[in-house]
Amino acid sequence: MLQRSGTGFSNPGTQTRPDRSEKALPLGHPGPKSRRNGSRVCARSGGRPSGAADRLRGASVARRWALGLRETLGCFSAMHPLRRVLRAHRCLRWRPLASVSWLLLRTCRASCNLSSTTCPSPERQQEHGVQKDFSSRLATGPTFQHFLRNASVPQENLSSLDVEDPPPYLTVDQLLGRQRKVYLETYGCQMNVNDTEIAWSILQKSGYLRTNNLQEADVILLVTCSIREKAEQTIWNRLHQLRALKTKRPRSRVPLRIGILGCMAERLKEEILNREKIVDILAGPDAYRDLPRLLAVAESGQQAANVLLSLDETYADIMPVQTSPSATSAFVSIMRGCDNMCSYCIVPFTRGRERSRPVASIVEEVRKLSEQGLKEVTLLGQNVNSFRDNSEVQFNNAMSTSLSRGFSTNYKTKQGGLRFAHLLDQVSRIDPEMRIRFTSPHPKDFPDEVLQLIHERDNICKQIHVPAQSGSSRVLEAMRRGYSREAYVELIHHIRESIPGVSLSSDFIAGFCGETEEDHLQTVSLLREVQYNMGFLFAYSMRQKTRAYHRLKDDVPEEVKLRRLEELITVFRKEATKANKTSVGCTQLVLVEGHSKRSSTDLCGRNDGNLKVIFPDVEIEDVTNSGLRVRAQPGDYVLVKITSASSQTLKGHVLCRTTLKGSSAYC
């Protein structure tokens, strides 16, 4: 965990892979040099001491470490009073072995179950001639299994453990929110929406309150995006606006705390803390459990940061709190991180490696959402269809991954685990009246069993996002996408054959490194050939840490990028309008979301293909209750006959209220 100290950063914790049960120190504690995620982290001090002073200081530190470790180990072998371990902590002065000492203390609490009966002190033992040497103490002390057993705390116990056993520099009371009000702003993708709900769930359990009024907030948290430079600039501008709010805060109120959460905190940690002094806390995508501690440290006036990436954090035990009580749909995160390492993409560096939630925890969350009356769930992941649950040992020897024909990966083929088709099957069985969507997939992970399942299940939406990024095989190779234009087009044909009437969407990048005019025209021709129903198109924005940043040259001028982007958008809109007009005259099932933003007399909803549908708010027949006439409400399924279409919206006349299963006879 990066901690601010003067003009540099210190890492007071252990140098091993971070464990969720360990606690970091407040900012400002001195720490050793270490390596964390491949970057150098150091604490800067005054002038450099002489070599002799270095040696003397090193010898003194080594003696203190040895003394502290010896006394701590003695706690296990001789059952000394707890003050022995605390004295060891003072000797260590929170150097690298401090976290080991703290872990030993917790192991002592959990495994040895200290009783009120204390053993004789070392002085008494020496008097009776029973003093043991260090080797014998070590032999009778904790084994490696003690560390494994107590370091691997079950996720469902983490929250209670944090409160019952806070870090030594904080009290339980300091970790509580004491009804301070939190204001949350979300930027970027659907994963950030889900992250906001996870962060709020954690803070709510710690005693914080939620507010939608910025002026009455005690804590402002921005959940950020780093996918493009424009997304980051939006946050810098927002921080500039919040500076005035913080400086004008009345002294009669508690100080306003501002935090940056998510991908931007992970990517620009040092720059944010140095450039924006109004920022009090940073929390990366894998550090939301640490928010109560970070806010408690910030209360002392220090900046606090936790941007460590995890190999196993999925927040599987945390039930996200829906931020909109009137919502008809919800996002469910099924996996985090990405292993694809596309040359342009920052995601593996801000969200870490791929890891999937256990199927059982996902099924349970979807079941609870169904019980709350929600009618649509979107399964989320950076590479959602590469889902692989390895939590159940009996499935770990299963066959290797089956990829789409003509596709390859940038990593070694993975073996075993419960795959996406199994999860999709289980989730779609929970509630036949609940729609299931998923995003964002990678084209390589569409085996036939996934396509067949989408075709067979009425409640799995017939809409697939197939990000192409470019129509040029040469550019796709530079992007490390793992497929050619020809393989991609073949997949599109296969999807349309497997799922008649499927709605397709895609992503495209204009002006990637080395893209020529011919490459651009090939992308234009792909848009015309496929005729997507929806599209997400952006000019290329180079990101630090990516492979493109280190190995390629961002040589397409900005004005050329923007021109090519405008051309792509124009072609996309023209082709999408053609594709959407094929729905005119058809009857479609629409899930009502609420009133249209442009007209209070119209309602708005989405069809199976995720297109927005606008229709009049009038009385209609309820086919489930013969003779009853009603007005459609958010969460209702209605049948709408489409009368017109554009590149983004359909319009029509509402016919009746129905059910998802009952609509199959009309659509």
Tab-separated table of C-alpha atoms in Angstrom, residues 108-487:
chain	number	residue	atom	x	y	z
A	108	CYS	CA	-1.651	-16.218	18.890
A	109	ARG	CA	-5.170	-14.937	19.598
A	110	ALA	CA	-6.842	-17.355	17.185
A	111	SER	CA	-4.785	-20.533	17.663
A	112	CYS	CA	-3.411	-20.423	21.179
A	113	ASN	CA	-6.508	-18.947	22.895
A	114	LEU	CA	-4.561	-17.096	25.563
A	115	SER	CA	-5.906	-17.680	29.037
A	116	SER	CA	-5.756	-15.379	31.979
A	117	THR	CA	-3.064	-17.539	33.563
A	118	THR	CA	0.339	-16.133	32.739
A	119	CYS	CA	3.590	-18.021	32.594
A	120	PRO	CA	6.679	-17.059	34.551
A	121	SER	CA	8.717	-14.263	33.050
A	122	PRO	CA	12.050	-15.036	31.358
A	123	GLU	CA	13.835	-13.744	34.495
A	124	ARG	CA	12.020	-16.263	36.714
A	125	GLN	CA	12.708	-19.034	34.213
A	126	GLN	CA	16.397	-18.169	34.254
A	127	GLU	CA	16.388	-18.329	38.041
A	128	HIS	CA	14.947	-21.843	37.916
A	129	GLY	CA	17.358	-22.921	35.188
A	130	VAL	CA	14.697	-23.633	32.572
A	131	GLN	CA	15.524	-20.859	30.096
A	132	LYS	CA	15.374	-22.212	26.564
A	133	ASP	CA	17.656	-21.054	23.812
A	134	PHE	CA	16.310	-19.392	20.676
A	135	SER	CA	16.464	-22.579	18.604
A	136	SER	CA	14.282	-24.550	20.965
A	137	ARG	CA	11.780	-21.714	21.154
A	138	LEU	CA	11.645	-21.620	17.390
A	139	ALA	CA	11.154	-25.378	17.205
A	140	THR	CA	8.161	-25.263	19.537
A	141	GLY	CA	6.732	-22.039	18.042
A	142	PRO	CA	4.230	-21.610	15.230
A	143	THR	CA	4.601	-23.616	12.028
A	144	PHE	CA	4.064	-22.408	8.494
A	145	GLN	CA	0.546	-23.837	8.709
A	146	HIS	CA	-0.294	-21.283	11.415
A	147	PHE	CA	0.386	-18.510	8.919
A	148	LEU	CA	-1.592	-20.162	6.128
A	149	ARG	CA	-4.564	-20.958	8.323
A	150	ASN	CA	-4.836	-17.516	9.864
A	151	ALA	CA	-3.835	-15.443	6.850
A	152	SER	CA	-6.540	-17.014	4.682
A	153	VAL	CA	-9.494	-15.516	6.464
A	154	PRO	CA	-12.819	-16.429	4.804
A	155	GLN	CA	-14.200	-13.441	2.916
A	156	GLU	CA	-17.498	-13.490	4.742
A	157	ASN	CA	-15.688	-12.848	8.041
A	158	LEU	CA	-13.555	-9.938	6.859
A	159	SER	CA	-15.973	-7.159	7.701
A	160	SER	CA	-16.559	-8.305	11.248
A	161	LEU	CA	-12.845	-8.990	11.720
A	162	ASP	CA	-11.930	-5.458	10.675
A	163	VAL	CA	-14.230	-4.019	13.319
A	164	GLU	CA	-13.352	-6.457	16.096
A	165	ASP	CA	-9.615	-6.335	15.464
A	166	PRO	CA	-8.680	-2.904	14.046
A	167	PRO	CA	-5.109	-1.943	13.190
A	168	PRO	CA	-3.126	-0.899	16.287
A	169	TYR	CA	-3.157	2.801	15.379
A	170	LEU	CA	-6.981	2.985	15.204
A	171	THR	CA	-9.836	2.173	17.561
A	172	VAL	CA	-13.068	0.429	16.652
A	173	ASP	CA	-14.922	3.713	17.130
A	174	GLN	CA	-12.671	5.485	14.624
A	175	LEU	CA	-13.605	2.948	11.924
A	176	LEU	CA	-17.297	3.740	12.277
A	177	GLY	CA	-18.950	6.348	10.090
A	178	ARG	CA	-20.877	7.981	12.963
A	179	GLN	CA	-23.670	8.894	10.497
A	180	ARG	CA	-21.480	11.074	8.321
A	181	LYS	CA	-23.050	11.595	4.893
A	182	VAL	CA	-21.454	10.224	1.727
A	183	TYR	CA	-21.992	11.612	-1.783
A	184	LEU	CA	-21.010	9.239	-4.630
A	185	GLU	CA	-20.394	10.203	-8.269
A	186	THR	CA	-19.836	7.531	-10.921
A	187	TYR	CA	-17.953	7.967	-14.198
A	188	GLY	CA	-17.236	5.473	-16.974
A	189	CYS	CA	-18.424	1.933	-17.637
A	190	GLN	CA	-21.031	-0.348	-16.067
A	191	MET	CA	-18.327	-1.941	-13.913
A	192	ASN	CA	-17.925	1.411	-12.181
A	193	VAL	CA	-21.667	1.523	-11.526
A	194	ASN	CA	-21.367	-1.866	-9.836
A	195	ASP	CA	-18.239	-0.733	-7.963
A	196	THR	CA	-20.194	2.244	-6.625
A	197	GLU	CA	-22.826	-0.110	-5.234
A	198	ILE	CA	-20.135	-2.302	-3.640
A	199	ALA	CA	-18.387	0.701	-2.053
A	200	TRP	CA	-21.669	2.004	-0.696
A	201	SER	CA	-22.550	-1.415	0.739
A	202	ILE	CA	-19.259	-1.435	2.662
A	203	LEU	CA	-19.656	2.117	3.951
A	204	GLN	CA	-23.290	1.593	4.896
A	205	LYS	CA	-22.317	-1.326	7.140
A	206	SER	CA	-19.770	0.944	8.834
A	207	GLY	CA	-22.402	3.491	9.824
A	208	TYR	CA	-22.259	6.031	6.990
A	209	LEU	CA	-25.378	7.619	5.489
A	210	ARG	CA	-26.051	8.285	1.787
A	211	THR	CA	-26.945	11.698	0.420
A	212	ASN	CA	-27.797	12.969	-3.048
A	213	ASN	CA	-27.164	16.578	-1.986
A	214	LEU	CA	-23.575	17.626	-2.608
A	215	GLN	CA	-23.838	20.574	-0.203
A	216	GLU	CA	-24.685	18.419	2.828
A	217	ALA	CA	-22.042	15.751	2.173
A	218	ASP	CA	-19.246	15.064	4.661
A	219	VAL	CA	-17.475	12.680	2.270
A	220	ILE	CA	-17.380	12.981	-1.535
A	221	LEU	CA	-16.200	9.917	-3.465
A	222	LEU	CA	-15.615	9.915	-7.221
A	223	VAL	CA	-15.592	6.470	-8.885
A	224	THR	CA	-13.341	7.103	-11.872
A	225	CYS	CA	-12.373	5.810	-15.315
A	226	SER	CA	-8.958	5.792	-17.028
A	227	ILE	CA	-9.748	4.205	-20.378
A	228	ARG	CA	-9.133	7.488	-22.257
A	229	GLU	CA	-7.497	10.838	-21.542
A	230	LYS	CA	-10.836	12.635	-21.858
A	231	ALA	CA	-12.287	10.537	-19.021
A	232	GLU	CA	-9.407	11.535	-16.744
A	233	GLN	CA	-9.631	15.195	-17.705
A	234	THR	CA	-13.267	15.160	-16.624
A	235	ILE	CA	-12.146	14.143	-13.115
A	236	TRP	CA	-9.420	16.819	-12.963
A	237	ASN	CA	-12.050	19.415	-13.871
A	238	ARG	CA	-14.422	18.053	-11.243
A	239	LEU	CA	-11.726	18.242	-8.551
A	240	HIS	CA	-11.142	21.874	-9.477
A	241	GLN	CA	-14.853	22.525	-8.866
A	242	LEU	CA	-14.790	20.693	-5.539
A	243	ARG	CA	-11.805	22.682	-4.274
A	244	ALA	CA	-14.001	25.734	-3.702
A	245	LEU	CA	-16.568	23.620	-1.851
A	246	LYS	CA	-13.889	22.298	0.487
A	247	THR	CA	-12.183	25.632	1.187
A	248	LYS	CA	-15.516	27.369	1.931
A	249	ARG	CA	-16.612	24.639	4.339
A	250	PRO	CA	-17.817	26.233	7.637
A	251	ARG	CA	-15.552	25.447	10.594
A	252	SER	CA	-18.613	24.485	12.602
A	253	ARG	CA	-18.984	21.356	10.435
A	254	VAL	CA	-16.686	18.345	10.264
A	255	PRO	CA	-13.981	18.754	7.593
A	256	LEU	CA	-15.019	17.678	4.099
A	257	ARG	CA	-13.157	14.588	2.858
A	258	ILE	CA	-12.706	13.915	-0.867
A	259	GLY	CA	-11.718	10.546	-2.305
A	260	ILE	CA	-10.799	9.157	-5.717
A	261	LEU	CA	-11.836	5.546	-6.289
A	262	GLY	CA	-11.348	3.112	-9.156
A	263	CYS	CA	-9.088	2.998	-12.193
A	264	MET	CA	-7.763	6.577	-12.108
A	265	ALA	CA	-6.678	6.128	-8.494
A	266	GLU	CA	-4.805	2.998	-9.566
A	267	ARG	CA	-3.123	4.571	-12.597
A	268	LEU	CA	-2.266	8.077	-11.320
A	269	LYS	CA	-1.799	7.527	-7.592
A	270	GLU	CA	1.317	9.681	-7.051
A	271	GLU	CA	0.199	12.437	-9.425
A	272	ILE	CA	-3.201	12.792	-7.759
A	273	LEU	CA	-1.767	13.086	-4.248
A	274	ASN	CA	0.919	15.546	-5.326
A	275	ARG	CA	-1.175	17.640	-7.701
A	276	GLU	CA	-4.472	17.791	-5.822
A	277	LYS	CA	-3.940	18.479	-2.133
A	278	ILE	CA	-7.695	18.469	-1.584
A	279	VAL	CA	-7.778	14.691	-2.209
A	280	ASP	CA	-7.767	12.871	1.127
A	281	ILE	CA	-8.025	9.222	0.097
A	282	LEU	CA	-7.239	6.980	-2.872
A	283	ALA	CA	-8.721	3.502	-3.252
A	284	GLY	CA	-8.037	1.249	-6.229
A	285	PRO	CA	-10.628	-1.191	-7.622
A	286	ASP	CA	-9.472	-3.953	-5.253
A	287	ALA	CA	-9.327	-1.806	-2.093
A	288	TYR	CA	-12.959	-0.907	-1.397
A	289	ARG	CA	-13.014	-3.069	1.738
A	290	ASP	CA	-10.391	-0.689	3.123
A	291	LEU	CA	-12.535	2.448	2.743
A	292	PRO	CA	-13.540	2.700	6.448
A	293	ARG	CA	-9.876	2.547	7.489
A	294	LEU	CA	-8.772	5.036	4.837
A	295	LEU	CA	-11.454	7.504	5.909
A	296	ALA	CA	-10.490	7.032	9.556
A	297	VAL	CA	-6.847	7.824	8.748
A	298	ALA	CA	-7.968	10.870	6.737
A	299	GLU	CA	-9.763	12.186	9.830
A	300	SER	CA	-6.343	12.809	11.373
A	301	GLY	CA	-5.491	15.165	8.510
A	302	GLN	CA	-3.278	12.740	6.603
A	303	GLN	CA	-3.694	11.536	3.035
A	304	ALA	CA	-4.408	7.802	2.848
A	305	ALA	CA	-4.041	5.454	-0.106
A	306	ASN	CA	-4.561	1.789	-0.933
A	307	VAL	CA	-4.057	0.957	-4.601
A	308	LEU	CA	-2.800	-2.603	-4.310
A	309	LEU	CA	-4.113	-5.014	-6.925
A	310	SER	CA	-5.271	-8.440	-5.799
A	311	LEU	CA	-5.084	-11.880	-7.398
A	312	ASP	CA	-8.275	-13.078	-5.717
A	313	GLU	CA	-10.532	-10.156	-4.701
A	314	THR	CA	-13.979	-10.476	-6.299
A	315	TYR	CA	-16.210	-9.009	-3.500
A	316	ALA	CA	-18.194	-12.247	-3.782
A	317	ASP	CA	-19.499	-11.949	-0.213
A	318	ILE	CA	-20.699	-8.339	-0.576
A	319	MET	CA	-24.252	-7.719	-1.746
A	320	PRO	CA	-24.197	-4.423	-3.690
A	321	VAL	CA	-26.754	-1.857	-2.566
A	322	GLN	CA	-28.842	-0.574	-5.481
A	323	THR	CA	-28.227	3.153	-5.831
A	324	SER	CA	-31.629	3.731	-7.479
A	325	PRO	CA	-34.535	2.351	-5.434
A	326	SER	CA	-36.890	2.588	-8.439
A	327	ALA	CA	-34.554	0.707	-10.802
A	328	THR	CA	-35.943	-2.181	-12.831
A	329	SER	CA	-32.540	-3.638	-13.697
A	330	ALA	CA	-29.228	-4.309	-11.959
A	331	PHE	CA	-25.589	-5.076	-12.749
A	332	VAL	CA	-23.976	-8.191	-11.283
A	333	SER	CA	-20.192	-8.433	-11.462
A	334	ILE	CA	-19.143	-12.033	-12.164
A	335	MET	CA	-15.416	-11.493	-12.692
A	336	ARG	CA	-12.755	-8.799	-12.436
A	337	GLY	CA	-9.606	-7.977	-14.372
A	338	CYS	CA	-8.391	-9.074	-17.797
A	339	ASP	CA	-5.610	-11.317	-19.150
A	340	ASN	CA	-5.895	-10.402	-22.839
A	341	MET	CA	-3.248	-7.665	-22.752
A	342	CYS	CA	-4.390	-5.913	-25.938
A	343	SER	CA	-1.656	-3.433	-26.798
A	344	TYR	CA	-3.888	-0.334	-26.474
A	345	CYS	CA	-5.713	-1.270	-23.254
A	346	ILE	CA	-5.013	-0.013	-19.721
A	347	VAL	CA	-7.508	-2.361	-18.009
A	348	PRO	CA	-5.016	-5.129	-17.004
A	349	PHE	CA	-2.911	-2.446	-15.296
A	350	THR	CA	-5.776	-0.743	-13.437
A	351	ARG	CA	-7.924	-3.785	-12.601
A	352	GLY	CA	-5.363	-6.578	-12.530
A	353	ARG	CA	-5.493	-10.206	-13.628
A	354	GLU	CA	-8.654	-12.165	-14.379
A	355	ARG	CA	-10.407	-13.840	-11.448
A	356	SER	CA	-13.973	-15.098	-11.322
A	357	ARG	CA	-16.550	-15.305	-8.551
A	358	PRO	CA	-17.884	-18.685	-7.466
A	359	VAL	CA	-21.013	-19.636	-9.412
A	360	ALA	CA	-22.938	-20.193	-6.159
A	361	SER	CA	-22.394	-16.594	-4.983
A	362	ILE	CA	-23.542	-15.167	-8.337
A	363	VAL	CA	-26.657	-17.351	-8.398
A	364	GLU	CA	-27.502	-16.264	-4.850
A	365	GLU	CA	-27.139	-12.561	-5.709
A	366	VAL	CA	-29.344	-12.893	-8.801
A	367	ARG	CA	-31.941	-14.793	-6.752
A	368	LYS	CA	-32.061	-11.955	-4.203
A	369	LEU	CA	-32.481	-9.391	-6.977
A	370	SER	CA	-35.361	-11.448	-8.365
A	371	GLU	CA	-36.998	-11.510	-4.924
A	372	GLN	CA	-36.690	-7.704	-4.815
A	373	GLY	CA	-38.750	-7.525	-8.005
A	374	LEU	CA	-36.041	-6.571	-10.503
A	375	LYS	CA	-36.781	-7.676	-14.067
A	376	GLU	CA	-33.368	-7.512	-15.728
A	377	VAL	CA	-29.813	-8.432	-14.744
A	378	THR	CA	-26.638	-7.686	-16.707
A	379	LEU	CA	-23.659	-9.940	-15.939
A	380	LEU	CA	-20.504	-7.818	-15.913
A	381	GLY	CA	-16.829	-8.438	-16.537
A	382	GLN	CA	-13.944	-6.909	-18.465
A	383	ASN	CA	-13.919	-10.163	-20.453
A	384	VAL	CA	-17.206	-11.586	-19.236
A	385	ASN	CA	-17.420	-14.686	-21.449
A	386	SER	CA	-13.993	-15.946	-20.365
A	387	PHE	CA	-15.540	-16.609	-16.928
A	388	ARG	CA	-13.928	-19.558	-15.147
A	389	ASP	CA	-14.883	-20.657	-11.622
A	390	ASN	CA	-12.068	-22.754	-10.161
A	391	SER	CA	-13.449	-22.768	-6.620
A	392	GLU	CA	-14.846	-26.297	-6.898
A	393	VAL	CA	-11.990	-28.800	-7.057
A	394	GLN	CA	-13.965	-31.523	-8.835
A	395	PHE	CA	-14.181	-29.360	-11.977
A	396	ASN	CA	-10.548	-28.280	-12.132
A	397	ASN	CA	-9.471	-31.176	-14.361
A	398	ALA	CA	-12.094	-30.500	-17.022
A	399	MET	CA	-11.234	-29.988	-20.681
A	400	SER	CA	-9.396	-26.885	-21.893
A	401	THR	CA	-11.028	-23.709	-23.176
A	402	SER	CA	-12.960	-23.894	-26.428
A	403	LEU	CA	-12.384	-20.733	-28.502
A	404	SER	CA	-14.252	-19.291	-31.444
A	405	ARG	CA	-13.010	-20.708	-34.757
A	406	GLY	CA	-9.941	-18.853	-36.083
A	407	PHE	CA	-9.203	-17.060	-32.789
A	408	SER	CA	-6.195	-17.287	-30.468
A	409	THR	CA	-5.100	-15.935	-27.072
A	410	ASN	CA	-2.085	-13.973	-25.847
A	411	TYR	CA	-1.748	-16.319	-22.878
A	412	LYS	CA	-1.365	-20.041	-22.277
A	413	THR	CA	-4.592	-22.005	-22.734
A	414	LYS	CA	-6.422	-22.368	-19.418
A	415	GLN	CA	-7.675	-25.700	-18.111
A	416	GLY	CA	-10.724	-26.713	-16.085
A	417	GLY	CA	-13.251	-24.763	-14.063
A	418	LEU	CA	-16.942	-24.013	-14.553
A	419	ARG	CA	-17.258	-21.940	-17.705
A	420	PHE	CA	-19.539	-19.126	-18.855
A	421	ALA	CA	-22.073	-21.461	-20.508
A	422	HIS	CA	-22.629	-23.218	-17.161
A	423	LEU	CA	-23.118	-19.901	-15.341
A	424	LEU	CA	-25.493	-18.584	-18.012
A	425	ASP	CA	-27.528	-21.781	-17.751
A	426	GLN	CA	-27.791	-21.555	-13.950
A	427	VAL	CA	-28.638	-17.843	-13.853
A	428	SER	CA	-31.310	-18.067	-16.568
A	429	ARG	CA	-33.140	-20.810	-14.613
A	430	ILE	CA	-33.660	-18.649	-11.491
A	431	ASP	CA	-36.578	-16.577	-12.776
A	432	PRO	CA	-38.175	-17.102	-16.216
A	433	GLU	CA	-39.549	-13.530	-15.982
A	434	MET	CA	-36.104	-11.963	-15.505
A	435	ARG	CA	-34.099	-10.920	-18.534
A	436	ILE	CA	-30.395	-11.833	-18.622
A	437	ARG	CA	-27.770	-9.798	-20.476
A	438	PHE	CA	-23.962	-9.826	-20.345
A	439	THR	CA	-21.155	-7.417	-21.243
A	440	SER	CA	-18.412	-6.913	-22.243
A	441	PRO	CA	-17.328	-10.079	-24.056
A	442	HIS	CA	-14.314	-10.858	-26.233
A	443	PRO	CA	-14.994	-12.375	-29.693
A	444	LYS	CA	-12.623	-15.271	-29.012
A	445	ASP	CA	-14.843	-16.709	-26.232
A	446	PHE	CA	-18.037	-17.609	-28.124
A	447	PRO	CA	-18.085	-21.411	-28.303
A	448	ASP	CA	-21.149	-23.067	-29.819
A	449	GLU	CA	-22.603	-24.046	-26.437
A	450	VAL	CA	-22.950	-20.354	-25.456
A	451	LEU	CA	-24.668	-19.422	-28.726
A	452	GLN	CA	-26.991	-22.427	-28.522
A	453	LEU	CA	-28.017	-21.530	-24.972
A	454	ILE	CA	-28.824	-17.938	-25.967
A	455	HIS	CA	-30.988	-19.259	-28.793
A	456	GLU	CA	-32.892	-21.718	-26.579
A	457	ARG	CA	-33.667	-19.571	-23.502
A	458	ASP	CA	-36.413	-16.985	-23.897
A	459	ASN	CA	-35.103	-14.857	-21.039
A	460	ILE	CA	-31.517	-14.589	-22.337
A	461	CYS	CA	-31.562	-11.488	-24.523
A	462	LYS	CA	-30.806	-11.981	-28.217
A	463	GLN	CA	-28.257	-9.212	-28.204
A	464	ILE	CA	-24.479	-9.727	-28.374
A	465	HIS	CA	-21.682	-7.198	-28.126
A	466	VAL	CA	-18.840	-8.227	-30.473
A	467	PRO	CA	-16.060	-5.608	-30.201
A	468	ALA	CA	-14.075	-5.493	-33.442
A	469	GLN	CA	-11.876	-2.407	-32.746
A	470	SER	CA	-10.704	-2.319	-36.395
A	471	GLY	CA	-11.545	-3.738	-39.820
A	472	SER	CA	-7.896	-4.113	-40.835
A	473	SER	CA	-6.089	-7.398	-40.152
A	474	ARG	CA	-2.775	-5.514	-39.983
A	475	VAL	CA	-4.059	-3.138	-37.298
A	476	LEU	CA	-5.730	-6.010	-35.410
A	477	GLU	CA	-2.357	-7.753	-35.237
A	478	ALA	CA	-0.715	-4.582	-33.881
A	479	MET	CA	-3.542	-4.380	-31.315
A	480	ARG	CA	-2.858	-8.036	-30.313
A	481	ARG	CA	-6.530	-8.917	-30.673
A	482	GLY	CA	-5.904	-12.556	-31.604
A	483	TYR	CA	-7.925	-12.664	-34.828
A	484	SER	CA	-8.016	-11.423	-38.419
A	485	ARG	CA	-10.793	-9.555	-40.210
A	486	GLU	CA	-11.740	-12.773	-41.992
A	487	ALA	CA	-12.084	-14.748	-38.734
